[in-house]
Amino acid sequence: MQSQTAVSSVVSLPNAENDALAALLTRQRAAFNARGEPSSLDERKQVLKALLDALLARRFDLAEAMRLDFGGRAPQESLLELFVVIDDLRHALSHLERWMRTRRVAANWQFRPSRARLMPQPLGVVGVIGAYNYPVMTTLSPVVGALAAGNHVMMKPSSLTPKTSELMREIISGLFAEDHVAVVTGDSSIAKRFSKLAFDHLVFTGSTRVGKLVMRDAAENLVPVTLELGGKCPAIVGDDFDIKAAAETIVQSKLMNAGQTCVASDYALVPESRATEFLEHARAAIRRYYPSLVVNPDYGRVLMRSDWERLDKWVREARDKGASVETFNPAVETCNADNRVFPPTLVSRCPRDTALGSEEIFGPVLPVMTYRTLDDAIAQVNAGERPLALYYFGHRRGDVDKVLRRTISGGVSINGCGYHAIQHNLPFGGIGASGIGAYRGRSGFERFSHIKPVLYMSPLTKAGVLLRPPFGVLAAWILGFMLHNRPTREKL
């Protein structure tokens, strides 16, 4: 799908002094304004369908690029990442006509028979900064919502996954003109300049620390932001739930993509009386899932050497402070910072004043904490920052409702981990330190739209006319009726 002008090369900036970013934004805004009115339903469907077809055609190439960037990653995990974007595209194509409709809403009774409407309109140019852990999904999922809403888009994939970013650049440049959808490549200095541009909206996925910097940069131009961050996502196991099923589900969630998932179970909270049993089943699950590590295509690598070293430091700190650490390396392979294979690790009796106990782990290390009562578990969760996700395993309705009412998190899954984040009708986003704003499905369309309120005043609506100065007795009666909702004269 080509947009209005011919395809040009995708922007690749060699240094932070290059002003091509600002020029690209100017061209995109000019192209958006040149449309005169928002793109039609058919035009938007063409754009989404072209992207859908291209991702399906290049799915194995993208999976291979991610494997090379990570130094080892299961193609099944990469295809699951692609599925999220492809499913978003299909859902948008099926529902876009309804989302784009102007909706009727009721006018205040004092102004009837005037009519009120809500009209979705695109914002203009949306900037998207993706993350390295899921480089395709974190970049393209918000792009789906932005394009469905009729915007032009500038994308900045992670520089830490260069092969995947380059392949996305190639795919996008073959589909769209640069003044419609563009991919910007470059290192962190380019990302810094990107976050300072005067977009109509900016989406960032990454750490809370960097999210604060992005928000500060965007504030210079009063750019509204959507921040998808992270935090310590707890998995609480109720005392009435199958402990084996809970352990297997939590371990699977934790170890997918070598723990580099923002909605992964950061730590488990299990009843004190069942901690030993939980650990037994967690050990068995790890050994069954990953009989080997280095030569196992199903076991991923942490992307950066610095992350491997950070995880190793944090585990050693917890051990030094009295935690029990179990490392799983069934085939007795060499796992080190050079090959970036960090073995699955269970940490019990982990003190809260350690990095593992207080910071988002983002790696294949699972602390197992204990609680005595459900109120105690809730108090432990609420003692920290609000997480991006929370998981509760239990069947008693009263306990489930208590957890839902008394904890605050970006999203929740009951008796499962993670999949609430890819439901079309559930907005995905954080709260507080775990993020600002949400998207997915209609929520994404509306996030990247201005829902413009319109009032059609009826000539029969006399409230405004009758309240014109000079004010008299009639105005006093009208104000009295409006203020008190009954016939009365307001004393003025």
Coordinates of C-alpha atoms in Angstrom, one line a residue:
M1 CA 0.0 0.0 0.0
Q2 CA 1.6 3.2 -1.1
S3 CA 0.4 6.5 0.3
Q4 CA 0.2 9.8 -1.5
T5 CA 3.8 10.3 -2.4
A6 CA 6.5 8.0 -3.8
V7 CA 8.4 5.8 -1.4
S8 CA 11.7 7.3 -0.2
S9 CA 14.5 5.9 1.9
V10 CA 13.8 5.3 5.5
V11 CA 15.5 7.7 7.9
S12 CA 18.7 6.4 9.4
L13 CA 20.5 9.1 11.5
P14 CA 24.2 8.7 12.0
N15 CA 24.5 11.2 14.9
A16 CA 22.5 13.2 17.3
E17 CA 23.3 16.5 15.5
N18 CA 21.4 15.4 12.4
D19 CA 18.2 17.5 12.0
A20 CA 16.5 15.0 9.7
L21 CA 14.1 13.9 12.4
A22 CA 12.5 17.3 12.7
A23 CA 12.4 17.6 8.9
L24 CA 10.7 14.2 8.7
L25 CA 8.1 15.2 11.3
T26 CA 7.4 18.4 9.3
R27 CA 6.9 16.4 6.1
Q28 CA 4.6 13.9 7.9
R29 CA 2.5 16.8 9.3
A30 CA 2.3 18.5 6.0
A31 CA 1.2 15.3 4.3
F32 CA -1.4 14.7 7.0
N33 CA -2.7 18.3 6.6
A34 CA -2.7 18.0 2.8
R35 CA -5.4 15.4 3.1
G36 CA -7.9 18.1 3.9
E37 CA -10.0 15.6 5.9
P38 CA -9.4 12.3 7.7
S39 CA -8.7 9.2 5.6
S40 CA -11.7 7.1 4.6
L41 CA -12.6 3.7 5.9
D42 CA -11.4 2.1 2.7
E43 CA -8.0 3.9 2.8
R44 CA -7.4 2.8 6.4
K45 CA -8.4 -0.8 5.6
Q46 CA -6.0 -0.9 2.7
V47 CA -3.2 0.3 5.0
L48 CA -4.0 -2.3 7.7
K49 CA -4.5 -5.1 5.2
A50 CA -1.1 -4.3 3.5
L51 CA 0.7 -4.5 6.8
L52 CA -1.1 -7.7 7.8
D53 CA -0.2 -9.4 4.5
A54 CA 3.4 -8.3 4.8
L55 CA 3.9 -9.6 8.3
L56 CA 2.3 -12.9 7.4
A57 CA 4.6 -13.2 4.4
R58 CA 7.8 -12.3 6.4
R59 CA 6.9 -14.0 9.7
F60 CA 9.7 -16.6 9.5
D61 CA 12.2 -14.0 8.5
L62 CA 11.2 -11.9 11.5
A63 CA 11.4 -14.9 13.8
E64 CA 14.9 -15.6 12.5
A65 CA 16.0 -12.0 12.9
M66 CA 14.9 -12.1 16.5
R67 CA 16.7 -15.3 17.1
L68 CA 19.9 -13.8 15.8
D69 CA 19.5 -10.6 17.8
F70 CA 19.0 -12.6 21.0
G71 CA 21.6 -15.1 20.2
G72 CA 19.0 -17.8 20.7
R73 CA 15.2 -17.6 20.9
A74 CA 12.5 -20.1 20.3
P75 CA 10.8 -19.5 17.0
Q76 CA 7.5 -20.4 18.7
E77 CA 7.9 -17.5 21.1
S78 CA 8.7 -15.1 18.2
L79 CA 5.7 -16.3 16.2
L80 CA 3.5 -15.9 19.3
E81 CA 4.8 -12.3 19.5
L82 CA 3.9 -11.8 15.8
F83 CA 0.5 -13.4 16.4
V84 CA -0.4 -10.5 18.8
V85 CA 0.2 -7.9 16.1
I86 CA -1.5 -10.0 13.4
D87 CA -4.5 -10.6 15.6
D88 CA -4.7 -6.8 16.4
L89 CA -4.7 -6.1 12.7
R90 CA -7.5 -8.6 12.0
H91 CA -9.6 -7.3 14.8
A92 CA -9.2 -3.7 13.7
L93 CA -10.2 -4.6 10.1
S94 CA -13.3 -6.3 11.4
H95 CA -14.4 -3.5 13.7
L96 CA -13.0 -0.3 12.2
E97 CA -16.2 0.8 10.5
R98 CA -18.1 0.8 13.8
W99 CA -15.2 2.5 15.6
M100 CA -15.2 5.3 13.1
R101 CA -18.9 6.2 13.3
T102 CA -20.0 9.4 14.9
R103 CA -21.9 8.4 18.0
R104 CA -25.1 9.9 19.3
V105 CA -25.1 10.9 23.0
A106 CA -27.8 12.7 24.9
A107 CA -27.8 16.5 25.4
N108 CA -28.5 17.8 28.9
W109 CA -32.3 18.0 29.4
Q110 CA -32.1 21.8 29.8
F111 CA -30.9 22.0 26.2
R112 CA -33.2 19.6 24.4
P113 CA -34.2 19.2 21.7
S114 CA -30.6 20.0 20.8
R115 CA -28.5 17.0 19.7
A116 CA -25.0 15.9 20.9
R117 CA -22.5 13.8 19.0
L118 CA -19.0 12.3 19.5
M119 CA -16.9 12.4 16.4
P120 CA -13.6 10.4 16.3
Q121 CA -10.8 12.2 14.5
P122 CA -7.1 11.3 14.0
L123 CA -4.6 13.3 16.1
G124 CA -2.0 13.8 13.4
V125 CA 1.4 12.3 13.7
V126 CA 2.1 9.7 16.4
G127 CA 5.5 8.7 17.5
V128 CA 6.2 5.2 18.8
I129 CA 9.4 4.0 20.6
G130 CA 9.6 0.2 20.9
A131 CA 11.4 -2.0 23.4
Y132 CA 14.0 -4.7 22.8
N133 CA 12.3 -7.6 24.7
Y134 CA 9.5 -8.0 22.2
P135 CA 10.8 -5.7 19.4
V136 CA 8.0 -6.4 16.9
M137 CA 5.0 -6.3 19.2
T138 CA 6.0 -3.3 21.3
T139 CA 6.7 -1.3 18.2
L140 CA 3.8 -2.4 15.9
S141 CA 0.9 -3.0 18.3
P142 CA 0.5 0.7 19.0
V143 CA 1.1 1.4 15.3
V144 CA -2.0 -0.7 14.5
G145 CA -4.1 1.6 16.7
A146 CA -2.6 4.7 15.3
L147 CA -3.1 3.7 11.7
A148 CA -6.6 2.5 12.4
A149 CA -7.3 6.0 13.8
G150 CA -6.1 7.6 10.6
N151 CA -2.8 9.0 11.8
H152 CA 0.6 9.2 10.2
V153 CA 3.4 7.4 12.2
M154 CA 7.1 7.7 13.0
M155 CA 8.5 4.5 14.6
K156 CA 11.7 4.1 16.5
P157 CA 12.5 0.3 17.1
S158 CA 15.0 -0.6 19.7
S159 CA 18.7 -0.3 18.6
L160 CA 19.5 -3.3 20.7
T161 CA 17.8 -5.6 18.2
P162 CA 19.4 -4.3 15.0
K163 CA 18.5 -7.2 12.7
T164 CA 14.8 -7.1 13.6
S165 CA 14.7 -3.3 13.4
E166 CA 16.4 -3.4 10.0
L167 CA 13.9 -6.0 8.7
M168 CA 11.0 -3.9 10.0
R169 CA 12.5 -0.9 8.2
E170 CA 12.6 -3.0 5.0
I171 CA 9.0 -4.1 5.4
I172 CA 7.6 -0.7 6.2
S173 CA 9.6 1.1 3.5
G174 CA 8.2 -1.3 0.9
L175 CA 4.6 -0.6 1.9
F176 CA 4.3 3.1 2.8
A177 CA 5.7 6.5 1.7
E178 CA 8.0 8.0 4.3
D179 CA 5.6 10.9 4.9
H180 CA 2.9 8.4 6.0
V181 CA 4.8 5.7 8.0
A182 CA 8.5 5.9 8.6
V183 CA 11.0 3.9 10.6
V184 CA 13.8 5.8 12.3
T185 CA 16.9 3.8 13.3
G186 CA 19.8 4.8 15.5
D187 CA 21.2 4.5 19.0
S188 CA 20.0 6.0 22.3
S189 CA 21.0 9.5 21.3
I190 CA 18.6 9.3 18.4
A191 CA 15.9 7.9 20.7
K192 CA 16.5 11.0 22.9
R193 CA 16.0 13.4 20.0
F194 CA 13.0 11.4 18.9
S195 CA 11.3 11.8 22.3
K196 CA 11.8 15.5 22.1
L197 CA 9.8 16.0 18.9
A198 CA 6.5 17.8 18.9
F199 CA 4.4 14.8 18.1
D200 CA 0.6 14.8 18.5
H201 CA 1.1 11.7 20.7
L202 CA 4.1 9.7 21.8
V203 CA 4.1 6.0 22.9
F204 CA 7.0 4.5 24.8
T205 CA 7.5 1.0 26.0
G206 CA 10.4 0.3 28.3
S207 CA 11.7 0.7 31.8
T208 CA 10.2 3.0 34.4
R209 CA 13.5 4.8 34.7
V210 CA 13.7 5.7 31.0
G211 CA 9.9 6.3 30.9
K212 CA 10.4 9.2 33.3
L213 CA 13.0 10.7 31.0
V214 CA 10.8 10.3 27.9
M215 CA 7.9 12.0 29.7
R216 CA 10.1 14.9 30.7
D217 CA 11.3 15.3 27.1
A218 CA 7.7 15.1 25.8
A219 CA 6.6 17.7 28.3
E220 CA 8.7 20.3 26.6
N221 CA 6.2 20.4 23.8
L222 CA 3.2 19.4 25.9
V223 CA 3.0 16.1 23.9
P224 CA 0.6 13.6 25.5
V225 CA 2.2 10.3 26.2
T226 CA 1.3 6.6 26.6
L227 CA 3.9 4.9 28.7
E228 CA 4.0 1.1 28.9
L229 CA 6.5 0.3 31.7
G230 CA 6.7 -2.6 34.1
G231 CA 7.2 -3.3 37.8
K232 CA 7.1 -6.2 40.1
C233 CA 4.1 -8.2 39.0
P234 CA 3.0 -10.5 41.8
A235 CA 1.4 -14.0 41.4
I236 CA -0.6 -14.8 44.6
V237 CA -1.5 -18.4 45.1
G238 CA -4.7 -19.0 47.2
D239 CA -4.8 -21.8 49.7
D240 CA -7.7 -23.4 47.8
F241 CA -5.9 -23.7 44.4
D242 CA -4.1 -26.7 42.9
I243 CA -0.6 -25.9 43.9
K244 CA 1.0 -28.0 41.1
A245 CA -1.1 -26.2 38.4
A246 CA -0.2 -22.8 39.9
A247 CA 3.6 -23.6 40.1
E248 CA 3.6 -24.8 36.5
T249 CA 1.8 -21.8 35.1
I250 CA 3.9 -19.3 37.1
V251 CA 7.2 -20.9 36.0
Q252 CA 6.1 -21.0 32.4
S253 CA 5.2 -17.3 32.5
K254 CA 8.4 -16.4 34.3
L255 CA 10.8 -18.3 31.9
M256 CA 9.2 -17.3 28.6
N257 CA 11.7 -15.2 26.6
A258 CA 14.2 -15.8 29.5
G259 CA 12.1 -13.7 31.8
Q260 CA 12.2 -10.6 29.7
T261 CA 8.5 -10.0 29.7
C262 CA 7.0 -6.9 31.3
V263 CA 3.8 -8.9 32.4
A264 CA 5.8 -12.0 33.6
S265 CA 5.2 -13.1 37.2
D266 CA 8.0 -11.2 38.9
Y267 CA 7.6 -13.1 42.2
A268 CA 5.3 -15.7 43.7
L269 CA 3.4 -15.3 46.9
V270 CA 2.3 -18.6 48.3
P271 CA 0.7 -19.7 51.7
E272 CA 3.4 -20.3 54.3
S273 CA 2.1 -23.8 54.8
R274 CA 2.4 -24.8 51.1
A275 CA 5.7 -23.2 50.2
T276 CA 7.6 -26.5 50.3
E277 CA 5.1 -28.1 48.0
F278 CA 5.1 -25.2 45.6
L279 CA 8.9 -25.3 45.3
E280 CA 8.8 -29.0 44.6
H281 CA 6.4 -28.6 41.7
A282 CA 8.3 -25.5 40.4
R283 CA 11.5 -27.6 40.4
A284 CA 9.9 -30.4 38.5
A285 CA 8.3 -28.0 36.0
I286 CA 11.7 -26.3 35.3
R287 CA 13.4 -29.6 34.7
R288 CA 10.6 -30.9 32.5
Y289 CA 10.4 -27.7 30.4
Y290 CA 14.2 -27.2 30.0
P291 CA 16.3 -30.5 30.2
S292 CA 19.1 -28.5 28.7
L293 CA 19.9 -24.8 28.3
V294 CA 22.7 -23.7 26.0
V295 CA 21.9 -26.2 23.2
N296 CA 18.2 -26.0 23.8
P297 CA 16.4 -23.9 21.1
D298 CA 13.5 -23.5 23.5
Y299 CA 15.5 -21.6 26.1
G300 CA 16.2 -18.0 25.4
R301 CA 19.1 -15.7 26.2
V302 CA 19.1 -12.4 28.0
L303 CA 19.7 -9.8 25.4
M304 CA 22.6 -7.9 27.0
R305 CA 25.7 -8.9 28.8
S306 CA 25.1 -6.2 31.3
D307 CA 21.7 -7.8 32.2
W308 CA 23.4 -11.2 32.8
E309 CA 25.9 -9.5 35.1
R310 CA 23.1 -7.6 36.9
L311 CA 21.1 -10.8 37.5
D312 CA 24.2 -12.6 38.8
K313 CA 24.9 -9.8 41.1
W314 CA 21.4 -9.6 42.4
V315 CA 21.3 -13.4 43.0
R316 CA 24.6 -13.3 44.9
E317 CA 23.3 -10.4 47.0
A318 CA 20.2 -12.4 48.0
R319 CA 22.3 -15.5 48.9
D320 CA 24.6 -13.4 51.0
K321 CA 21.6 -12.0 52.9
G322 CA 20.3 -15.5 53.8
A323 CA 18.1 -16.4 50.8
S324 CA 18.1 -20.0 49.6
V325 CA 19.1 -20.1 45.9
E326 CA 18.5 -23.0 43.6
T327 CA 20.0 -22.9 40.1
F328 CA 18.9 -25.3 37.4
N329 CA 21.4 -26.5 34.8
P330 CA 20.4 -30.2 34.2
A331 CA 22.9 -30.8 31.4
V332 CA 25.8 -29.1 33.4
E333 CA 26.5 -26.7 30.5
T334 CA 28.6 -23.5 30.6
C335 CA 26.3 -20.6 31.3
N336 CA 28.0 -17.2 31.5
A337 CA 28.0 -13.6 30.4
D338 CA 29.6 -14.5 27.1
N339 CA 26.8 -16.7 25.9
R340 CA 24.2 -14.8 27.9
V341 CA 22.5 -18.0 29.1
F342 CA 21.2 -17.3 32.6
P343 CA 20.0 -20.5 34.2
P344 CA 16.5 -20.7 35.7
T345 CA 16.8 -19.8 39.4
L346 CA 14.4 -20.2 42.3
V347 CA 15.0 -18.0 45.3
S348 CA 13.2 -18.7 48.6
R349 CA 13.3 -16.7 51.8
C350 CA 14.4 -13.7 49.8
P351 CA 14.7 -10.6 52.0
R352 CA 12.6 -7.6 50.8
D353 CA 15.6 -5.3 51.2
T354 CA 17.5 -6.9 48.3
A355 CA 17.4 -6.0 44.7
L356 CA 15.5 -9.2 43.9
G357 CA 13.0 -8.3 46.6
S358 CA 12.4 -4.7 45.5
E359 CA 13.3 -4.2 41.8
E360 CA 11.7 -5.5 38.6
I361 CA 13.8 -8.6 37.8
F362 CA 13.4 -8.9 34.1
G363 CA 15.1 -12.3 33.9
P364 CA 14.7 -16.0 34.6
V365 CA 14.9 -15.6 38.4
L366 CA 11.7 -16.3 40.5
P367 CA 11.7 -15.3 44.2
V368 CA 9.1 -17.3 46.2
M369 CA 7.7 -15.3 49.0
T370 CA 5.2 -16.6 51.7
Y371 CA 2.2 -15.2 53.5
R372 CA 0.1 -16.3 56.4
T373 CA -3.3 -14.7 55.5
L374 CA -4.7 -13.2 52.3
D375 CA -4.7 -9.8 54.0
D376 CA -1.0 -10.3 54.6
A377 CA -0.4 -11.1 50.9
I378 CA -2.4 -8.0 49.9
A379 CA -0.4 -5.8 52.3
Q380 CA 2.9 -7.1 50.8
V381 CA 1.7 -6.2 47.3
N382 CA 0.5 -2.8 48.3
A383 CA 3.7 -2.0 50.1
G384 CA 5.4 -1.6 46.7
E385 CA 4.7 0.4 43.5
R386 CA 1.6 -0.4 41.5
P387 CA 2.4 -3.3 39.1
L388 CA 1.6 -3.6 35.5
A389 CA -0.1 -6.9 36.1
L390 CA -1.3 -9.0 39.1
Y391 CA -2.2 -12.7 39.1
Y392 CA -4.4 -14.5 41.6
F393 CA -4.9 -18.2 41.7
G394 CA -8.0 -19.2 43.7
H395 CA -11.6 -20.3 43.3
R396 CA -13.4 -18.7 46.3
R397 CA -15.4 -15.8 44.9
G398 CA -14.9 -13.8 48.1
D399 CA -11.2 -14.1 48.0
V400 CA -11.0 -13.1 44.3
D401 CA -13.2 -10.1 44.9
K402 CA -11.1 -9.1 47.9
V403 CA -7.9 -9.1 45.8
L404 CA -9.6 -7.2 43.0
R405 CA -11.0 -4.6 45.3
R406 CA -8.0 -4.0 47.5
T407 CA -5.1 -4.1 45.1
I408 CA -4.4 -1.6 42.2
S409 CA -2.6 -2.8 39.1
G410 CA -2.6 -2.2 35.4
G411 CA -4.4 -5.4 34.7
V412 CA -5.3 -8.7 36.3
S413 CA -5.6 -12.4 35.3
I414 CA -7.4 -14.8 37.6
N415 CA -6.0 -18.4 37.5
G416 CA -3.6 -17.6 34.6
C417 CA -0.7 -15.4 33.7
G418 CA -0.2 -12.7 31.0
Y419 CA -3.0 -13.4 28.5
H420 CA -5.3 -10.6 29.8
A421 CA -2.7 -8.3 28.0
I422 CA -3.7 -9.4 24.5
Q423 CA -7.5 -9.4 24.8
H424 CA -9.1 -7.1 22.3
N425 CA -11.7 -5.8 24.6
L426 CA -9.4 -5.3 27.6
P427 CA -7.2 -2.2 27.4
F428 CA -3.5 -2.9 28.0
G429 CA -1.6 -0.4 30.2
G430 CA -0.2 0.4 33.6
I431 CA -0.9 2.7 36.4
G432 CA 1.4 4.9 38.4
A433 CA 5.0 3.6 38.1
S434 CA 3.9 0.9 35.7
G435 CA 2.6 3.3 33.1
I436 CA 0.2 5.9 31.8
G437 CA -2.6 5.2 29.3
A438 CA -3.7 2.0 27.6
Y439 CA -4.3 0.6 24.1
R440 CA -5.5 -2.5 22.3
G441 CA -8.6 -2.9 20.2
R442 CA -11.1 -0.1 20.4
S443 CA -9.2 1.4 23.4
G444 CA -6.2 1.8 21.0
F445 CA -8.3 3.4 18.3
E446 CA -9.7 5.9 20.8
R447 CA -6.3 6.4 22.5
F448 CA -4.9 7.7 19.2
S449 CA -8.0 9.7 18.2
H450 CA -9.5 12.9 19.4
I451 CA -13.1 12.1 20.3
K452 CA -14.5 15.5 19.3
P453 CA -17.7 16.6 21.1
V454 CA -20.2 18.4 18.9
L455 CA -23.5 20.0 20.0
Y456 CA -26.1 20.9 17.4
M457 CA -28.1 23.7 19.0
S458 CA -31.9 23.5 18.3
P459 CA -33.7 26.8 17.6
L460 CA -36.2 25.6 20.1
T461 CA -33.6 25.7 22.9
K462 CA -34.1 29.0 24.7
A463 CA -31.9 28.6 27.7
G464 CA -29.1 30.8 26.3
V465 CA -31.5 33.3 24.7
L466 CA -33.5 33.9 27.9
L467 CA -30.4 34.4 30.0
R468 CA -29.0 37.3 28.0
P469 CA -28.5 40.6 29.8
P470 CA -30.1 42.8 31.0
F471 CA -31.1 40.2 33.5
G472 CA -34.5 40.4 35.0
V473 CA -37.2 38.4 36.8
L474 CA -37.4 35.8 34.0
A475 CA -33.7 35.0 34.3
A476 CA -34.2 34.6 38.1
W477 CA -36.9 32.1 37.5
I478 CA -34.9 30.2 34.9
L479 CA -31.8 30.0 37.1
G480 CA -33.9 28.9 40.0
F481 CA -35.4 26.1 38.0
M482 CA -32.0 25.0 36.7
L483 CA -30.3 25.2 40.1
H484 CA -33.0 23.6 42.2
N485 CA -34.6 21.3 39.6
R486 CA -38.0 22.7 40.4
P487 CA -39.9 26.0 39.8
T488 CA -38.5 28.5 42.1
R489 CA -37.2 32.1 41.8
E490 CA -33.5 32.5 42.6
K491 CA -32.9 35.5 44.8
L492 CA -30.2 37.6 43.3

